[in-house]
PDB file of C-alpha atoms in Angstrom:
ATOM      1  CA  UNK A   1     -51.185  17.488  19.147  1.00 48.00           C
ATOM      2  CA  UNK A   2     -54.031  14.742  19.939  1.00 56.00           C
ATOM      3  CA  UNK A   3     -53.446  15.742  23.983  1.00 60.00           C
ATOM      4  CA  UNK A   4     -54.274  19.695  23.038  1.00 61.00           C
ATOM      5  CA  UNK A   5     -57.630  18.391  21.862  1.00 66.00           C
ATOM      6  CA  UNK A   6     -58.680  16.192  24.735  1.00 74.00           C
ATOM      7  CA  UNK A   7     -60.373  19.203  27.211  1.00 72.00           C
ATOM      8  CA  UNK A   8     -61.936  20.908  23.854  1.00 75.00           C
ATOM      9  CA  UNK A   9     -63.602  17.412  23.271  1.00 81.00           C
ATOM     10  CA  UNK A  10     -64.285  16.452  26.833  1.00 77.00           C
ATOM     11  CA  UNK A  11     -65.911  20.458  26.742  1.00 79.00           C
ATOM     12  CA  UNK A  12     -68.024  19.857  23.412  1.00 82.00           C
ATOM     13  CA  UNK A  13     -69.474  16.934  24.960  1.00 85.00           C
ATOM     14  CA  UNK A  14     -70.423  18.278  28.858  1.00 81.00           C
ATOM     15  CA  UNK A  15     -72.182  21.267  26.450  1.00 84.00           C
ATOM     16  CA  UNK A  16     -74.071  18.754  24.319  1.00 87.00           C
ATOM     17  CA  UNK A  17     -75.220  16.546  27.683  1.00 86.00           C
ATOM     18  CA  UNK A  18     -76.348  19.501  29.096  1.00 84.00           C
ATOM     19  CA  UNK A  19     -78.064  20.667  26.235  1.00 85.00           C
ATOM     20  CA  UNK A  20     -79.250  16.977  26.283  1.00 90.00           C
ATOM     21  CA  UNK A  21     -80.527  16.775  29.697  1.00 88.00           C
ATOM     22  CA  UNK A  22     -81.734  20.306  29.330  1.00 86.00           C
ATOM     23  CA  UNK A  23     -84.083  19.813  26.317  1.00 87.00           C
ATOM     24  CA  UNK A  24     -85.549  16.644  28.421  1.00 90.00           C
ATOM     25  CA  UNK A  25     -85.891  18.289  31.366  1.00 87.00           C
ATOM     26  CA  UNK A  26     -87.601  20.792  30.057  1.00 86.00           C
ATOM     27  CA  UNK A  27     -89.930  18.402  27.389  1.00 89.00           C
ATOM     28  CA  UNK A  28     -90.988  16.748  30.473  1.00 91.00           C
ATOM     29  CA  UNK A  29     -92.604  19.538  32.399  1.00 89.00           C
ATOM     30  CA  UNK A  30     -89.468  21.801  34.141  1.00 87.00           C
ATOM     31  CA  UNK A  31     -90.024  25.374  33.397  1.00 88.00           C
ATOM     32  CA  UNK A  32     -87.221  27.441  31.413  1.00 86.00           C
ATOM     33  CA  UNK A  33     -86.898  29.709  34.615  1.00 89.00           C
ATOM     34  CA  UNK A  34     -86.023  26.366  36.848  1.00 91.00           C
ATOM     35  CA  UNK A  35     -84.033  25.450  33.496  1.00 89.00           C
ATOM     36  CA  UNK A  36     -81.468  28.635  32.890  1.00 90.00           C
ATOM     37  CA  UNK A  37     -80.843  28.910  36.954  1.00 91.00           C
ATOM     38  CA  UNK A  38     -79.348  25.376  37.514  1.00 90.00           C
ATOM     39  CA  UNK A  39     -77.305  26.598  33.859  1.00 89.00           C
ATOM     40  CA  UNK A  40     -75.971  29.700  35.729  1.00 93.00           C
ATOM     41  CA  UNK A  41     -75.026  27.785  39.124  1.00 93.00           C
ATOM     42  CA  UNK A  42     -73.416  25.053  36.863  1.00 91.00           C
ATOM     43  CA  UNK A  43     -71.749  27.699  34.706  1.00 92.00           C
ATOM     44  CA  UNK A  44     -70.594  29.693  38.175  1.00 95.00           C
ATOM     45  CA  UNK A  45     -69.846  26.220  39.739  1.00 94.00           C
ATOM     46  CA  UNK A  46     -67.440  25.583  36.638  1.00 91.00           C
ATOM     47  CA  UNK A  47     -65.389  29.321  36.365  1.00 93.00           C
ATOM     48  CA  UNK A  48     -65.127  28.745  40.544  1.00 94.00           C
ATOM     49  CA  UNK A  49     -63.362  25.598  39.447  1.00 92.00           C
ATOM     50  CA  UNK A  50     -61.079  27.160  37.400  1.00 89.00           C
ATOM     51  CA  UNK A  51     -60.318  29.592  39.398  1.00 89.00           C
ATOM     52  CA  UNK A  52     -59.102  27.528  41.898  1.00 87.00           C
ATOM     53  CA  UNK A  53     -56.829  25.405  39.483  1.00 85.00           C
ATOM     54  CA  UNK A  54     -55.848  28.508  38.471  1.00 84.00           C
ATOM     55  CA  UNK A  55     -55.029  29.973  41.963  1.00 81.00           C
ATOM     56  CA  UNK A  56     -53.649  26.212  42.745  1.00 79.00           C
ATOM     57  CA  UNK A  57     -50.408  27.037  40.414  1.00 76.00           C
ATOM     58  CA  UNK A  58     -49.755  30.311  41.329  1.00 75.00           C
ATOM     59  CA  UNK A  59     -46.621  29.808  43.909  1.00 73.00           C
ATOM     60  CA  UNK A  60     -48.585  32.480  46.080  1.00 71.00           C
ATOM     61  CA  UNK A  61     -47.427  30.737  49.138  1.00 68.00           C
ATOM     62  CA  UNK A  62     -43.667  30.592  48.396  1.00 67.00           C
ATOM     63  CA  UNK A  63     -41.121  31.695  50.990  1.00 64.00           C
ATOM     64  CA  UNK A  64     -43.449  30.664  54.163  1.00 66.00           C
ATOM     65  CA  UNK A  65     -41.834  29.329  56.660  1.00 62.00           C
ATOM     66  CA  UNK A  66     -43.247  25.870  57.754  1.00 60.00           C
ATOM     67  CA  UNK A  67     -42.905  24.876  61.648  1.00 62.00           C
ATOM     68  CA  UNK A  68     -42.204  21.688  62.573  1.00 62.00           C
ATOM     69  CA  UNK A  69     -41.441  20.491  65.988  1.00 67.00           C
ATOM     70  CA  UNK A  70     -37.894  20.358  67.190  1.00 67.00           C
ATOM     71  CA  UNK A  71     -36.643  17.710  69.385  1.00 70.00           C
ATOM     72  CA  UNK A  72     -35.001  18.267  72.873  1.00 68.00           C
ATOM     73  CA  UNK A  73     -31.418  17.616  71.219  1.00 67.00           C
ATOM     74  CA  UNK A  74     -32.223  20.545  68.574  1.00 67.00           C
ATOM     75  CA  UNK A  75     -33.430  22.944  71.058  1.00 65.00           C
ATOM     76  CA  UNK A  76     -30.508  22.117  72.948  1.00 68.00           C
ATOM     77  CA  UNK A  77     -28.251  22.839  70.550  1.00 71.00           C
ATOM     78  CA  UNK A  78     -30.184  26.244  69.416  1.00 68.00           C
ATOM     79  CA  UNK A  79     -29.099  26.578  66.131  1.00 65.00           C
ATOM     80  CA  UNK A  80     -30.482  29.162  63.930  1.00 65.00           C
ATOM     81  CA  UNK A  81     -32.797  28.898  60.875  1.00 65.00           C
ATOM     82  CA  UNK A  82     -30.390  29.417  57.510  1.00 68.00           C
ATOM     83  CA  UNK A  83     -32.003  32.195  55.760  1.00 73.00           C
ATOM     84  CA  UNK A  84     -33.734  32.209  52.752  1.00 71.00           C
ATOM     85  CA  UNK A  85     -32.673  33.858  49.546  1.00 77.00           C
ATOM     86  CA  UNK A  86     -34.728  36.025  48.525  1.00 78.00           C
ATOM     87  CA  UNK A  87     -33.893  36.102  45.001  1.00 82.00           C
ATOM     88  CA  UNK A  88     -35.395  32.643  44.865  1.00 78.00           C
ATOM     89  CA  UNK A  89     -38.178  33.489  46.165  1.00 75.00           C
ATOM     90  CA  UNK A  90     -38.979  36.647  44.157  1.00 78.00           C
ATOM     91  CA  UNK A  91     -38.604  34.619  40.960  1.00 80.00           C
ATOM     92  CA  UNK A  92     -40.853  31.780  41.314  1.00 77.00           C
ATOM     93  CA  UNK A  93     -43.726  34.654  42.721  1.00 76.00           C
ATOM     94  CA  UNK A  94     -43.145  36.897  39.543  1.00 78.00           C
ATOM     95  CA  UNK A  95     -43.322  34.079  36.860  1.00 79.00           C
ATOM     96  CA  UNK A  96     -46.349  34.701  34.539  1.00 80.00           C
ATOM     97  CA  UNK A  97     -49.636  33.121  35.053  1.00 77.00           C
ATOM     98  CA  UNK A  98     -49.681  29.514  33.332  1.00 77.00           C
ATOM     99  CA  UNK A  99     -53.132  28.954  31.860  1.00 78.00           C
ATOM    100  CA  UNK A 100     -53.686  24.798  31.137  1.00 80.00           C
ATOM    101  CA  UNK A 101     -56.263  23.703  28.584  1.00 80.00           C
ATOM    102  CA  UNK A 102     -58.403  22.185  31.146  1.00 80.00           C
ATOM    103  CA  UNK A 103     -58.889  25.895  33.110  1.00 85.00           C
ATOM    104  CA  UNK A 104     -59.318  27.475  29.681  1.00 84.00           C
ATOM    105  CA  UNK A 105     -61.777  25.362  28.410  1.00 85.00           C
ATOM    106  CA  UNK A 106     -63.960  25.083  31.994  1.00 87.00           C
ATOM    107  CA  UNK A 107     -63.972  29.195  31.881  1.00 89.00           C
ATOM    108  CA  UNK A 108     -65.305  28.858  28.693  1.00 88.00           C
ATOM    109  CA  UNK A 109     -67.811  26.136  29.529  1.00 89.00           C
ATOM    110  CA  UNK A 110     -68.979  28.338  32.583  1.00 91.00           C
ATOM    111  CA  UNK A 111     -69.389  31.359  30.091  1.00 91.00           C
ATOM    112  CA  UNK A 112     -71.423  29.713  27.801  1.00 90.00           C
ATOM    113  CA  UNK A 113     -73.698  28.117  30.212  1.00 89.00           C
ATOM    114  CA  UNK A 114     -74.565  31.594  31.771  1.00 92.00           C
ATOM    115  CA  UNK A 115     -74.913  32.903  28.146  1.00 91.00           C
ATOM    116  CA  UNK A 116     -77.399  29.990  27.911  1.00 89.00           C
ATOM    117  CA  UNK A 117     -78.961  30.958  31.101  1.00 90.00           C
ATOM    118  CA  UNK A 118     -79.051  34.878  30.673  1.00 92.00           C
ATOM    119  CA  UNK A 119     -80.842  34.323  26.753  1.00 90.00           C
ATOM    120  CA  UNK A 120     -83.219  31.763  27.945  1.00 86.00           C
ATOM    121  CA  UNK A 121     -84.931  33.729  30.289  1.00 87.00           C
ATOM    122  CA  UNK A 122     -85.261  36.942  28.234  1.00 84.00           C
TER     123      UNK A 122
END
Protein backbone atom coordinates (compact mmCIF):
# COMPACT_ATOMS: atom_id res chain seq x y z
CA UNK A 1 0.00 0.00 0.00
CA UNK A 2 2.84 2.33 0.77
CA UNK A 3 4.30 1.89 -2.72
CA UNK A 4 1.04 3.10 -4.30
CA UNK A 5 1.10 6.32 -2.26
CA UNK A 6 4.63 7.40 -3.24
CA UNK A 7 3.73 9.00 -6.58
CA UNK A 8 0.84 10.87 -4.97
CA UNK A 9 3.06 12.17 -2.18
CA UNK A 10 5.77 13.32 -4.60
CA UNK A 11 3.10 14.86 -6.80
CA UNK A 12 1.66 16.85 -3.91
CA UNK A 13 5.15 17.93 -2.82
CA UNK A 14 5.93 19.08 -6.36
CA UNK A 15 2.75 21.15 -6.58
CA UNK A 16 3.40 22.70 -3.17
CA UNK A 17 6.97 23.58 -4.18
CA UNK A 18 5.67 25.17 -7.42
CA UNK A 19 3.14 27.20 -5.42
CA UNK A 20 5.80 28.36 -2.94
CA UNK A 21 8.25 29.32 -5.70
CA UNK A 22 5.44 31.09 -7.58
CA UNK A 23 4.45 32.99 -4.44
CA UNK A 24 8.04 34.05 -3.77
CA UNK A 25 8.50 35.12 -7.39
CA UNK A 26 5.23 37.09 -7.32
CA UNK A 27 6.23 38.78 -4.06
CA UNK A 28 9.59 39.75 -5.59
CA UNK A 29 7.87 41.55 -8.46
CA UNK A 30 7.48 39.03 -11.27
CA UNK A 31 4.25 39.64 -13.18
CA UNK A 32 1.42 37.14 -12.93
CA UNK A 33 1.40 36.66 -16.70
CA UNK A 34 5.02 35.50 -16.65
CA UNK A 35 4.28 33.16 -13.76
CA UNK A 36 1.29 31.70 -15.55
CA UNK A 37 3.40 31.22 -18.70
CA UNK A 38 6.01 29.34 -16.67
CA UNK A 39 3.36 27.19 -14.99
CA UNK A 40 1.80 26.46 -18.38
CA UNK A 41 5.15 25.37 -19.85
CA UNK A 42 5.94 23.19 -16.83
CA UNK A 43 2.49 21.60 -17.13
CA UNK A 44 3.02 20.88 -20.83
CA UNK A 45 6.44 19.40 -20.09
CA UNK A 46 4.94 17.08 -17.46
CA UNK A 47 2.24 15.91 -19.85
CA UNK A 48 4.81 15.27 -22.61
CA UNK A 49 7.00 13.28 -20.19
CA UNK A 50 3.92 11.25 -19.23
CA UNK A 51 3.12 10.55 -22.88
CA UNK A 52 6.70 9.47 -23.60
CA UNK A 53 6.62 7.15 -20.58
CA UNK A 54 3.32 5.69 -21.79
CA UNK A 55 4.59 5.12 -25.32
CA UNK A 56 7.72 3.43 -24.03
CA UNK A 57 5.54 0.55 -22.77
CA UNK A 58 3.33 0.28 -25.87
CA UNK A 59 5.29 -2.38 -27.85
CA UNK A 60 5.23 -0.20 -30.95
CA UNK A 61 8.15 -1.94 -32.59
CA UNK A 62 7.30 -5.52 -31.78
CA UNK A 63 7.96 -7.72 -34.78
CA UNK A 64 10.65 -5.64 -36.44
CA UNK A 65 13.83 -7.44 -37.19
CA UNK A 66 17.20 -6.11 -36.19
CA UNK A 67 19.89 -6.33 -38.80
CA UNK A 68 23.31 -7.35 -37.73
CA UNK A 69 26.53 -7.75 -39.64
CA UNK A 70 27.00 -11.24 -40.92
CA UNK A 71 30.31 -12.98 -40.75
CA UNK A 72 31.94 -14.41 -43.83
CA UNK A 73 30.92 -17.91 -42.81
CA UNK A 74 27.27 -16.88 -42.37
CA UNK A 75 27.26 -15.25 -45.80
CA UNK A 76 28.66 -18.41 -47.34
CA UNK A 77 26.08 -20.65 -45.66
CA UNK A 78 23.16 -18.48 -46.86
CA UNK A 79 20.68 -19.91 -44.41
CA UNK A 80 17.36 -18.08 -44.52
CA UNK A 81 16.24 -16.22 -41.43
CA UNK A 82 13.75 -18.11 -39.30
CA UNK A 83 10.18 -16.98 -39.72
CA UNK A 84 8.59 -14.95 -36.98
CA UNK A 85 5.48 -16.24 -35.30
CA UNK A 86 2.90 -13.60 -36.17
CA UNK A 87 0.50 -14.75 -33.47
CA UNK A 88 3.02 -13.94 -30.73
CA UNK A 89 3.63 -10.51 -32.21
CA UNK A 90 -0.11 -9.82 -32.54
CA UNK A 91 -0.73 -10.88 -28.94
CA UNK A 92 2.00 -8.53 -27.73
CA UNK A 93 0.77 -5.60 -29.84
CA UNK A 94 -2.87 -6.08 -28.85
CA UNK A 95 -2.20 -6.00 -25.12
CA UNK A 96 -4.08 -3.28 -23.27
CA UNK A 97 -2.17 -0.16 -22.34
CA UNK A 98 -0.64 -0.19 -18.88
CA UNK A 99 -0.92 3.07 -16.98
CA UNK A 100 1.65 3.36 -14.22
CA UNK A 101 1.09 5.44 -11.12
CA UNK A 102 3.88 7.79 -12.11
CA UNK A 103 2.24 8.40 -15.50
CA UNK A 104 -1.11 9.15 -13.96
CA UNK A 105 0.35 11.61 -11.47
CA UNK A 106 2.47 13.32 -14.11
CA UNK A 107 -0.65 13.86 -16.20
CA UNK A 108 -2.66 15.09 -13.21
CA UNK A 109 0.08 17.50 -12.12
CA UNK A 110 0.48 18.80 -15.67
CA UNK A 111 -3.26 19.36 -16.00
CA UNK A 112 -3.43 21.12 -12.60
CA UNK A 113 -0.56 23.45 -13.54
CA UNK A 114 -2.18 24.27 -16.89
CA UNK A 115 -5.52 24.98 -15.20
CA UNK A 116 -3.78 27.22 -12.64
CA UNK A 117 -2.02 29.08 -15.47
CA UNK A 118 -5.29 29.65 -17.32
CA UNK A 119 -7.14 30.78 -14.18
CA UNK A 120 -4.34 33.22 -13.25
CA UNK A 121 -4.45 34.88 -16.67
CA UNK A 122 -8.24 35.37 -16.57
